[in-house]
Structure formats: C-alpha cells, structure tokens
CSV table of C-alpha atoms in Angstrom, one decimal:
chain,number,residue,atom,x,y,z
A,544,SER,CA,-10.0,0.1,-0.3
A,545,THR,CA,-13.4,-0.4,0.3
A,546,VAL,CA,-16.2,-2.7,-0.7
A,547,LEU,CA,-17.5,0.2,-2.4
A,548,ASP,CA,-14.8,0.9,-4.5
A,549,TYR,CA,-13.9,-3.3,-5.4
A,550,LEU,CA,-18.2,-3.4,-6.7
A,551,LYS,CA,-16.9,-0.4,-9.2
A,552,TYR,CA,-13.7,-2.7,-10.0
A,553,LEU,CA,-16.5,-5.8,-10.3
A,554,ASP,CA,-18.9,-4.2,-12.1
A,555,CYS,CA,-16.1,-3.0,-15.0
A,556,MET,CA,-15.3,-6.2,-14.8
A,557,MET,CA,-18.1,-8.2,-15.0
A,558,HIS,CA,-19.6,-5.6,-18.2
A,559,GLU,CA,-16.2,-5.8,-19.7
A,560,ALA,CA,-16.8,-1.9,-19.4
A,561,GLU,CA,-14.4,1.6,-20.2
A,562,PRO,CA,-11.9,2.1,-19.5
A,563,ILE,CA,-10.9,-1.7,-20.6
A,564,PRO,CA,-10.8,-2.4,-23.8
A,565,LYS,CA,-12.9,-5.0,-24.8
A,566,ALA,CA,-9.8,-6.4,-26.8
A,567,ALA,CA,-8.5,-6.5,-23.1
A,568,HIS,CA,-11.4,-8.0,-20.6
A,569,LYS,CA,-11.1,-11.0,-23.3
A,570,GLU,CA,-7.6,-11.7,-22.5
A,571,LEU,CA,-8.3,-11.1,-19.1
A,572,ARG,CA,-10.8,-14.2,-19.2
A,573,LYS,CA,-9.2,-16.4,-21.0
A,574,PRO,CA,-7.8,-19.2,-19.6
A,575,ARG,CA,-4.3,-19.7,-19.4
A,576,MET,CA,-3.2,-22.6,-17.4
A,577,PRO,CA,-4.8,-25.2,-14.9
A,578,LEU,CA,-4.2,-24.6,-11.1
A,579,PHE,CA,-4.6,-27.7,-9.0
A,580,GLU,CA,-3.4,-31.0,-9.4
A,581,PRO,CA,-5.7,-33.3,-9.3
A,582,TYR,CA,-8.5,-30.9,-10.3
A,583,LEU,CA,-11.7,-31.7,-8.6
A,584,GLN,CA,-9.9,-33.3,-5.0
A,585,THR,CA,-11.4,-32.0,-2.1
A,586,SER,CA,-9.9,-31.8,1.3
A,587,SER,CA,-13.4,-33.4,2.9
A,588,ASP,CA,-14.5,-36.4,2.1
A,589,GLN,CA,-17.4,-34.5,0.0
A,590,GLN,CA,-17.7,-34.7,-4.1
A,591,ALA,CA,-16.4,-32.0,-5.4
A,592,PRO,CA,-18.9,-28.9,-6.6
A,593,LEU,CA,-16.9,-27.8,-9.2
A,594,VAL,CA,-17.8,-28.8,-13.0
A,595,GLY,CA,-14.0,-29.0,-14.7
A,596,PRO,CA,-10.7,-27.9,-13.0
A,597,THR,CA,-9.7,-24.6,-11.9
A,598,LEU,CA,-7.9,-22.6,-14.5
A,599,TYR,CA,-6.0,-19.1,-14.1
A,600,CYS,CA,-6.5,-16.2,-16.6
A,601,LEU,CA,-4.7,-13.1,-16.3
A,602,GLY,CA,-5.0,-12.3,-12.4
A,603,TRP,CA,-8.3,-14.2,-12.1
A,604,MET,CA,-9.5,-18.2,-11.6
A,605,HIS,CA,-11.8,-19.4,-13.1
A,606,ASP,CA,-14.6,-21.7,-12.3
A,607,VAL,CA,-17.7,-23.3,-13.8
A,608,TYR,CA,-20.1,-24.5,-11.1
A,609,ALA,CA,-23.7,-26.4,-10.7
A,610,ARG,CA,-25.4,-27.7,-7.8
A,611,GLY,CA,-28.5,-29.7,-7.5
A,612,GLY,CA,-29.5,-29.4,-11.3
A,613,SER,CA,-28.8,-25.9,-11.4
A,614,LYS,CA,-27.9,-24.2,-14.6
A,615,ALA,CA,-24.0,-24.2,-14.4
A,616,VAL,CA,-22.0,-21.4,-14.5
A,617,GLU,CA,-18.9,-19.1,-15.2
A,618,ILE,CA,-17.4,-17.5,-11.9
A,619,TRP,CA,-13.7,-15.0,-12.2
A,620,HIS,CA,-12.8,-14.8,-8.6
A,621,HIS,CA,-9.2,-13.6,-6.7
A,622,ALA,CA,-8.4,-13.9,-3.0
A,623,GLY,CA,-6.6,-11.3,-2.0
A,624,GLY,CA,-4.1,-12.1,1.2
A,625,LEU,CA,-2.1,-10.7,3.9
A,626,TYR,CA,-0.9,-11.3,7.8
A,627,GLY,CA,-4.3,-10.0,9.0
A,628,PHE,CA,-6.5,-9.5,6.3
A,629,GLY,CA,-8.7,-11.2,3.7
A,630,ALA,CA,-10.7,-10.2,0.5
A,631,GLU,CA,-12.6,-12.5,-1.4
A,632,MET,CA,-13.6,-10.9,-4.5
A,633,ARG,CA,-16.5,-12.9,-7.7
A,634,TYR,CA,-18.4,-12.2,-10.1
A,635,ILE,CA,-20.8,-14.1,-12.0
A,636,PRO,CA,-21.5,-12.7,-15.7
A,637,ASP,CA,-24.9,-15.1,-16.0
A,638,LEU,CA,-26.2,-14.2,-12.9
A,639,ASP,CA,-25.0,-10.3,-12.8
A,640,LEU,CA,-24.0,-10.9,-9.6
A,641,GLY,CA,-20.7,-9.6,-7.9
A,642,ILE,CA,-19.6,-10.3,-4.6
A,643,VAL,CA,-16.9,-8.6,-2.3
A,644,ILE,CA,-16.1,-10.0,1.8
A,645,MET,CA,-13.8,-8.7,3.3
A,646,GLY,CA,-12.3,-9.6,6.8
A,647,ASN,CA,-9.4,-9.0,9.5
A,648,ALA,CA,-7.5,-12.1,8.9
A,649,SER,CA,-6.2,-14.8,6.8
A,650,PRO,CA,-6.3,-16.7,6.3
A,651,GLY,CA,-9.4,-17.2,8.1
A,652,GLY,CA,-11.0,-14.0,6.8
A,653,ASN,CA,-10.7,-15.4,3.8
A,654,LEU,CA,-12.4,-19.1,4.1
A,655,ALA,CA,-15.3,-17.2,6.4
A,656,GLY,CA,-15.3,-15.4,3.0
A,657,GLY,CA,-15.4,-18.2,0.9
A,658,HIS,CA,-18.2,-19.6,2.8
A,659,LEU,CA,-20.4,-16.5,2.0
A,660,CYS,CA,-19.7,-16.4,-0.9
A,661,TRP,CA,-20.9,-19.8,-1.8
A,662,GLN,CA,-23.4,-19.0,-0.2
A,663,ILE,CA,-25.1,-16.7,-1.9
A,664,ILE,CA,-24.8,-17.9,-4.9
A,665,ASP,CA,-26.5,-21.1,-4.1
A,666,ASP,CA,-29.3,-18.9,-2.9
A,667,VAL,CA,-28.9,-16.7,-6.0
A,668,LEU,CA,-29.5,-20.2,-8.2
A,669,GLY,CA,-32.0,-21.5,-5.8
A,670,VAL,CA,-29.9,-24.7,-4.9
A,671,LYS,CA,-31.6,-26.9,-2.3
A,672,GLY,CA,-30.3,-26.9,1.4
A,673,GLU,CA,-29.5,-30.8,0.7
A,674,ASP,CA,-28.3,-30.4,-2.5
A,675,ARG,CA,-25.4,-27.5,-1.3
A,676,PHE,CA,-21.8,-28.8,-0.9
A,677,ASP,CA,-21.1,-28.2,3.0
A,678,TRP,CA,-18.3,-25.5,2.5
A,679,LYS,CA,-18.2,-24.8,6.0
A,680,LYS,CA,-17.0,-28.5,6.5
A,681,GLU,CA,-14.3,-27.8,3.7
A,682,TYR,CA,-13.0,-25.0,4.3
A,683,LEU,CA,-12.7,-26.4,8.6
A,684,CYS,CA,-11.0,-29.2,7.1
A,685,MET,CA,-8.5,-27.2,5.1
A,686,GLU,CA,-7.5,-25.0,7.7
A,687,GLY,CA,-6.9,-27.9,9.8
A,688,MET,CA,-4.8,-29.5,7.0
A,689,GLY,CA,-2.5,-26.1,7.5
A,690,ALA,CA,-1.8,-26.0,11.0
A,691,LYS,CA,-0.5,-29.7,11.3
A,692,ASP,CA,1.6,-29.1,7.8
A,693,LEU,CA,2.9,-26.2,9.6
A,694,GLU,CA,3.8,-28.3,13.3
A,695,GLY,CA,7.3,-29.0,12.8
A,696,LYS,CA,8.3,-26.8,10.2
A,697,ARG,CA,11.8,-25.2,11.7
A,698,GLU,CA,13.1,-28.4,12.9
A,699,SER,CA,12.4,-29.9,9.5
A,700,LEU,CA,13.6,-26.6,7.7
A,701,PHE,CA,16.3,-25.9,10.4
A,702,GLU,CA,17.1,-28.9,11.5
A,703,GLY,CA,20.4,-29.4,13.4
A,704,LEU,CA,20.7,-25.5,13.0
A,705,ASP,CA,20.2,-23.1,16.1
A,706,VAL,CA,17.8,-20.6,14.7
A,707,LYS,CA,17.4,-18.8,17.9
A,708,ALA,CA,18.4,-15.2,18.0
A,709,GLN,CA,22.1,-14.6,19.7
A,710,GLY,CA,22.8,-11.4,21.3
A,711,THR,CA,21.4,-8.1,20.1
A,712,ALA,CA,20.4,-7.1,17.0
A,713,PRO,CA,22.9,-5.1,15.1
A,714,ILE,CA,21.0,-2.2,14.2
A,715,ARG,CA,18.7,-0.7,17.0
A,716,LEU,CA,15.0,-0.3,15.8
A,717,GLU,CA,15.0,3.2,17.0
A,718,GLU,CA,16.5,3.6,13.7
A,719,TYR,CA,13.7,2.2,11.5
A,720,VAL,CA,11.4,4.8,13.3
A,721,GLY,CA,10.3,7.1,10.7
A,722,VAL,CA,7.7,7.8,7.9
A,723,PHE,CA,8.2,6.5,4.6
A,724,ASP,CA,6.8,7.4,0.7
A,725,SER,CA,6.2,5.3,-2.1
A,726,ILE,CA,4.2,6.5,-5.3
A,727,GLY,CA,2.6,3.2,-5.1
A,728,TYR,CA,2.3,2.4,-1.8
A,729,GLN,CA,1.6,6.2,-0.1
A,730,SER,CA,3.1,7.1,3.0
A,731,MET,CA,4.4,4.7,5.7
A,732,ALA,CA,4.9,5.5,8.9
A,733,VAL,CA,6.5,3.2,11.9
A,734,SER,CA,6.9,3.0,15.3
A,735,ILE,CA,8.2,1.4,18.3
A,736,VAL,CA,5.3,-0.4,20.4
A,737,GLU,CA,5.4,-2.7,23.4
A,738,ARG,CA,4.7,-6.4,22.5
A,739,PRO,CA,2.5,-8.3,25.4
A,740,GLY,CA,4.2,-10.9,27.0
A,741,THR,CA,3.0,-13.6,28.8
A,742,GLU,CA,3.4,-14.0,32.4
A,743,LYS,CA,6.2,-16.3,31.8
A,744,GLU,CA,7.6,-13.8,29.7
A,745,ALA,CA,8.2,-10.2,29.7
A,746,GLN,CA,7.7,-7.9,27.4
A,747,GLU,CA,9.1,-7.0,24.0
A,748,LYS,CA,9.7,-3.9,21.8
A,749,CYS,CA,8.4,-4.3,18.1
A,750,LEU,CA,7.6,-2.5,15.0
A,751,ARG,CA,4.7,-1.6,13.8
A,752,VAL,CA,3.9,-0.1,9.8
A,753,THR,CA,0.6,2.0,9.7
C-alpha cells in the first residue's frame, strides 16, 4: 500500500463517509475495553501525557490528549507492524487531521513514527516546547526495556533443553521454492538466498519471501 492509499482510508474514517454506514462508523469508534494497566504509567520518569486510559474500540485505539493548556482532543490510532516494517496511523476529527508514517523497521519504525506523529499534533495544537512531552526519551526507554526483556529469553523459555538444530532439516529448502497464490494475499514468491555470515561463521542458505 502507499501513504496516499492510507490517507484515503483515514479521510473516510475521519468524516464518517461512505461506503461505511454512519451506524457502522459509530460502532468502530465506540470504546470496548481499557488497554493498559496501570493506565497512565510511562516508561520514563515523566508525567503521563494522556487524559484517561487508552481504550480499544473495533480495530482502533482511542486516546484523549492535551498539553500545556491546549484543548483536549480525541485521537483514534493504530500501529501496524511486521518484521522489517512499521506503520503509524492516526486521525483527529476535531483538528481535521490524519497522519500516516511508514518505516522499514519494527518496532523502530513505529517508535520513530510515533515520535513524528506527536510532534505534528503538538505543532497543530500550538503546544510550546517546554510543555511538550518528551516522546523521544519515552520511546528510547521503551526500546531499552524491550531489549533487556529479550536477554536470557532462550534460557528462561527452554531451560534444560538443547534448542540447537540437530543434523539436517527433514525437508530440503529447494522444496519450498516457487510462486504461491492466495486470494487474500495475492502471489508470494519463495526463493533461496545466501545469508551473509561473520568472519567466524560460514555463509548459509535461507528462504526469502517476496
């Protein structure tokens, strides 16, 4: 997809436009449950920037945001992410503002995208520099906590087990090669490529899906 495609979608969401009926738009925006506990805790040592908890709707998250005396605005947003790709999508009806930011990394693309999103929102709201929440600091703390959480995962999840590959795979990589069609995901081409190794490791083959 493209940013322009996403913006057409956000324009439909923001203005409750066709082809989605008004009643369906109302249900999409309706909060269903709180997302985080505790609601207003941050990863850094800053005061939380949101007014009330983040709520899950139908495919959307909902927040209320205000900083430095600016008016409170409702924000509907969703972060899309796969390995190697991240997208941040937000719309604010009160400001007639829709934002889409894509990056070739996940979660890094989402964190950088989120930082830019909040900078744009603060600019539009006219929030002064000293009143702005430091999203860069927050996201760096989140990234550091995520990296720390990954440390020792293999040992904690597979303690006492030998998780190293034994012998050769039961199916040769060549048997996976080809073009596969799906109505939902269109065509996927699977090929074999060389994965670069370090000085101590020899190159090995792996599968690439395009």
